[in-house]
Rosetta silent file (secondary structure, phi, psi, omega in degrees, C-alpha in Angstrom):
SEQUENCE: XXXXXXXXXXXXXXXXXXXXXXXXXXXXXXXXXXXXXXXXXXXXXXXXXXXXXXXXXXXXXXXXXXXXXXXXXXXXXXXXXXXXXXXXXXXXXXXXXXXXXXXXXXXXXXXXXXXXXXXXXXXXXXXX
SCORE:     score description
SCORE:     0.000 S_00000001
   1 L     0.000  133.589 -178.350    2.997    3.510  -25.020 S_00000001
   2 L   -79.715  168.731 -160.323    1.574    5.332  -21.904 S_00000001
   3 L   -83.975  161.940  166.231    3.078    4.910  -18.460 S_00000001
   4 L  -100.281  162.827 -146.481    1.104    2.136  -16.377 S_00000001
   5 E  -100.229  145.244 -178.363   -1.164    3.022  -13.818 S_00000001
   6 E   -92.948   86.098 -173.651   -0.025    2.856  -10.366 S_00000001
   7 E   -96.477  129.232 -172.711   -2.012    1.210   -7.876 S_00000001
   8 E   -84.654  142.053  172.254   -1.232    2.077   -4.012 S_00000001
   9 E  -138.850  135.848  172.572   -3.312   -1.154   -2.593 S_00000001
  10 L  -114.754 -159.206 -177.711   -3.359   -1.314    1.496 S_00000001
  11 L   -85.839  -47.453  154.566   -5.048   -3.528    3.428 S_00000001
  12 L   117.049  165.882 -152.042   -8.100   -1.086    4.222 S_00000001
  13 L  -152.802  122.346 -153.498   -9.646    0.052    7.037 S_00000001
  14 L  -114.920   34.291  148.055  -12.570    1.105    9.149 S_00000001
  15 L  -109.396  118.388  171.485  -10.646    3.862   10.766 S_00000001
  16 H   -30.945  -57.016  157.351  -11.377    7.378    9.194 S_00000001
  17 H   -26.660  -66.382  178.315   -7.869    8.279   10.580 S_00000001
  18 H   -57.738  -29.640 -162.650   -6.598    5.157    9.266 S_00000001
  19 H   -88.422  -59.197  176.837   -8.379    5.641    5.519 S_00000001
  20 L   -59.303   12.090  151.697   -7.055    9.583    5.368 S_00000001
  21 L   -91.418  -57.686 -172.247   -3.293    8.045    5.668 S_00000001
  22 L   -93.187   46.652  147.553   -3.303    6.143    2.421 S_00000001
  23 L  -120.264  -35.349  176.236   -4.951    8.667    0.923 S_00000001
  24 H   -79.215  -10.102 -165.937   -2.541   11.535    1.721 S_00000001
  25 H   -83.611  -50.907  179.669    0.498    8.845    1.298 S_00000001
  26 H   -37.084  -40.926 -170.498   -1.718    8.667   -2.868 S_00000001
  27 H   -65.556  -94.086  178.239   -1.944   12.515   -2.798 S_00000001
  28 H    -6.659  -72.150  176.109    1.834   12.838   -2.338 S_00000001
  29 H   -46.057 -105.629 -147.374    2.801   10.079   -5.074 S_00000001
  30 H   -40.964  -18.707  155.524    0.372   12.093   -7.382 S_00000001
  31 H   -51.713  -74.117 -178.732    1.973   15.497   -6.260 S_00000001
  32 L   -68.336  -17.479  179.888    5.334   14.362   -6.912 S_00000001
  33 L  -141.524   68.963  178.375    4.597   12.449  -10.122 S_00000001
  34 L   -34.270  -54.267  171.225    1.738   14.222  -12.027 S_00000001
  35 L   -62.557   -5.280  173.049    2.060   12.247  -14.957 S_00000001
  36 L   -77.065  130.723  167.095    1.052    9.084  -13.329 S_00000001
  37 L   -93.399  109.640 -156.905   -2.177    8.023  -13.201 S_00000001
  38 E  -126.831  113.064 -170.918   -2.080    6.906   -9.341 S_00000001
  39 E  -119.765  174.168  149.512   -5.337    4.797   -7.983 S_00000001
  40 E  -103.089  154.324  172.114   -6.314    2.802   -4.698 S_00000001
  41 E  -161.447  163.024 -170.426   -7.538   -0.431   -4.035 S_00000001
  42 E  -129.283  148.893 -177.612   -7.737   -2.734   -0.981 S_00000001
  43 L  -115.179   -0.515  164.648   -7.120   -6.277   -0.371 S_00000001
  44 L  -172.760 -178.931  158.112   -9.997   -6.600    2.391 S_00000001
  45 L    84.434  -63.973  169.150  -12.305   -4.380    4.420 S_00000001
  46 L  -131.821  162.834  171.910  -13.127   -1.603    1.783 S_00000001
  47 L  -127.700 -165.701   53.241  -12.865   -1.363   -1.727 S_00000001
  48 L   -86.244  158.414  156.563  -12.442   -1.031   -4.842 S_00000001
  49 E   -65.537  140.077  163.935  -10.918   -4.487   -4.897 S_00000001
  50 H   -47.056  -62.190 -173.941   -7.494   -4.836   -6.310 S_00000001
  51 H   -55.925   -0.445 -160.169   -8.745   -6.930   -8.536 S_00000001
  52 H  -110.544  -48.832 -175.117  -11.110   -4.820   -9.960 S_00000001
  53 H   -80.788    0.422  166.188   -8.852   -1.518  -10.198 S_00000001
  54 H   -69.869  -56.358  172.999   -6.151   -3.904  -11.977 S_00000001
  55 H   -47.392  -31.852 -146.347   -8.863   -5.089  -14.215 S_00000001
  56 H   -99.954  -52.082  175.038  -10.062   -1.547  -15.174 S_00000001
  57 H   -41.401  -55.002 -168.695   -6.221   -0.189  -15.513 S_00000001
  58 H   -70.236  -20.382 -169.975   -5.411   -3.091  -17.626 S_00000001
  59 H   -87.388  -36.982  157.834   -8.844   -2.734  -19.790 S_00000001
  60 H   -42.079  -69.831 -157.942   -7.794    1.338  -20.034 S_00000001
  61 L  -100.274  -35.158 -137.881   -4.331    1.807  -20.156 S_00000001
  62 L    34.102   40.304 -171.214   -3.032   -2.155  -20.658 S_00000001
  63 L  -154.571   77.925 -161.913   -0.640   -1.803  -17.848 S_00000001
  64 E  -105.581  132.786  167.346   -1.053   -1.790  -13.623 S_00000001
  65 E  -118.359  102.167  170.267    1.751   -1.619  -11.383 S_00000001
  66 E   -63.431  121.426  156.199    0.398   -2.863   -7.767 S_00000001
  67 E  -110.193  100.560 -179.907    2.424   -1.268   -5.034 S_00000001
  68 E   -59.031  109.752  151.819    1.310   -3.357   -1.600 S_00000001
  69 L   -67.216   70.289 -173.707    1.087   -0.573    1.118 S_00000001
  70 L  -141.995  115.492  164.768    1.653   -3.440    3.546 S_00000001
  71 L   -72.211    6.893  158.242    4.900   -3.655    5.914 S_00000001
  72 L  -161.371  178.586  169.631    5.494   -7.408    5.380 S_00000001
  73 L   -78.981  104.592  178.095    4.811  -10.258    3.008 S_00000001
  74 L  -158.184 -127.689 -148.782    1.909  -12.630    3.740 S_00000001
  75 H   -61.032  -73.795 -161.919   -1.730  -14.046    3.125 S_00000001
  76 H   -39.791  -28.608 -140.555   -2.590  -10.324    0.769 S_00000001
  77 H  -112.884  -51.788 -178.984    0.682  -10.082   -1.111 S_00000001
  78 H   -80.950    7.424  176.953    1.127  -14.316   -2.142 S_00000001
  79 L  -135.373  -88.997 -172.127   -2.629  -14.893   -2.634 S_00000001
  80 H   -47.520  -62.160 -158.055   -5.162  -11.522   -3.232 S_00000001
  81 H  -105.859   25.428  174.966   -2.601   -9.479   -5.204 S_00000001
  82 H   -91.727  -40.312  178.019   -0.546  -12.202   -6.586 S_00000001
  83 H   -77.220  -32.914  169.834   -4.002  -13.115   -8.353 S_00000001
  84 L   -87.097   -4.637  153.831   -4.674   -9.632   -9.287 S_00000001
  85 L  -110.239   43.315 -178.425   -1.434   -9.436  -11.270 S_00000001
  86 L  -100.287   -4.810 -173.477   -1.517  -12.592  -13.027 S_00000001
  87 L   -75.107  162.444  169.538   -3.018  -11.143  -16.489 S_00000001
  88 L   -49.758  152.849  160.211   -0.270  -10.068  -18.979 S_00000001
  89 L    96.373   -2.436  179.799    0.269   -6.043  -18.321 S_00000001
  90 E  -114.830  129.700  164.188    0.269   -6.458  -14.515 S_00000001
  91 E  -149.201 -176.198 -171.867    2.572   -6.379  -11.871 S_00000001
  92 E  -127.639  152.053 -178.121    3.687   -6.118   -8.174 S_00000001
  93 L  -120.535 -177.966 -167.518    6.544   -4.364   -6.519 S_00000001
  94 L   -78.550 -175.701  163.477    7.782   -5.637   -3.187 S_00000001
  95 L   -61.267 -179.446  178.550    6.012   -4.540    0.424 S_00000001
  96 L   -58.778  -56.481 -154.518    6.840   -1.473    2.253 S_00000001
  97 L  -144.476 -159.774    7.910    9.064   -3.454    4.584 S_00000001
  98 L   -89.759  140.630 -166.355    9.963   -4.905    6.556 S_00000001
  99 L  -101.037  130.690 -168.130   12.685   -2.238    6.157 S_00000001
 100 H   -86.799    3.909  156.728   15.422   -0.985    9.101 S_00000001
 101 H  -104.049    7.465  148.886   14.370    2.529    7.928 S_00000001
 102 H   -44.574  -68.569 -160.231   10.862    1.734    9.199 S_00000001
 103 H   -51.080  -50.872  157.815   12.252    0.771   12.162 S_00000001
 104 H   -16.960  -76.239 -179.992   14.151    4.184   12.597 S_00000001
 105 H   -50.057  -49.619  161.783   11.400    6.143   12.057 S_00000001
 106 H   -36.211  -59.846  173.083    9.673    4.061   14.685 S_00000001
 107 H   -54.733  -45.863 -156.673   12.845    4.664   17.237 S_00000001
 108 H   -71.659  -21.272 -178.835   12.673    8.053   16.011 S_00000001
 109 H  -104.936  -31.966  146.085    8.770    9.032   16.950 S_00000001
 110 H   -17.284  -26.901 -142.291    9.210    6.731   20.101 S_00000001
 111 H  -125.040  -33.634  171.177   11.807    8.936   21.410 S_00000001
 112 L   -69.112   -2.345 -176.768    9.891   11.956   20.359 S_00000001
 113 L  -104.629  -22.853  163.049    6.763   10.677   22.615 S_00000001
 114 L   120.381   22.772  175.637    9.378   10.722   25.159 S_00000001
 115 L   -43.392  166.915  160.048   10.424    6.863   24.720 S_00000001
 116 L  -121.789  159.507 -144.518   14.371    6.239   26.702 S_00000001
 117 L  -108.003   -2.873 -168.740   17.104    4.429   25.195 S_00000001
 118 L   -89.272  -29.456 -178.351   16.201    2.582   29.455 S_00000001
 119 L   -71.273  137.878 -170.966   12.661    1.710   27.567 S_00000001
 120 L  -100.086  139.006  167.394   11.937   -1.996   26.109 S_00000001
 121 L  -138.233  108.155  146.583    9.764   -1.991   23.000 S_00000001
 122 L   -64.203   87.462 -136.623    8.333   -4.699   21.319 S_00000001
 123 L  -116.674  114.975 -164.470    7.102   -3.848   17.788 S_00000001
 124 L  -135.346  169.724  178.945    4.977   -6.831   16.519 S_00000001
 125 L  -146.239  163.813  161.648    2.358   -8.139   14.022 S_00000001
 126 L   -81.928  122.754 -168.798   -0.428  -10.354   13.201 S_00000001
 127 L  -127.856  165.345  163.893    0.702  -12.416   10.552 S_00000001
 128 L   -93.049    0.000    0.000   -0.769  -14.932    7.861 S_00000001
């Protein structure tokens, strides 16, 4: 049985900046783990659709592992890819976060921008 294909799925994005991060975070997985068959998909904005790169993995291979490039749990993760792993051969790992070594890294390039331990930061989201 072949390994199942690995789908990075963000939310997507109509910043160039923004689109060339989950692409180099894809490159990297596919760097470090050659034998994987490592795709993208999106849960709004651009696609392929999750559901569609799930579909095509599962019609290929008969095996998708979603991994939500998302830092929390909401509308995308309990609805859009909760729907795109409901056939047999499909599944979901948990989000990115939220995680306290996110937040490190977050103290840590704050401090490097020239944040102070004297500075108040509020690190917040739009949620579903």
């Amino acid at each position: 049985m072949s390994a199942p294909v690995l789908i990075g799925c963000s939310h997507g994005t109509d910043n160039p900046d923004g689109r060339a991060v989950v692409r180099g975070i894809l490159e990297q997985v596919r760097l470090t783990r050659p034998d994987l068959d490592v795709r993208e998909a999106f849960v709004d904005v651009q696609e392929p659709e999750v559901d569609d790169v799930v579909r095509g993995a599962l019609d290929e291979v008969g095996s998708a592992v979603v991994v939500p490039l998302l830092l929390s749990a909401g509308f995308h993760t309990h609805v859009d890819i909760a729907r795109a792993v409901e056939p047999a051969g499909a599944a979901a790992t948990g989000t990115l976060g939220p995680d306290p070594r996110l937040a490190a890294l977050v103290v840590d390039r704050l401090t490097q921008a020239g944040a102070t331990p004297a500075d108040h930061v509020v690190l917040a989201a739009a949620g579903s």
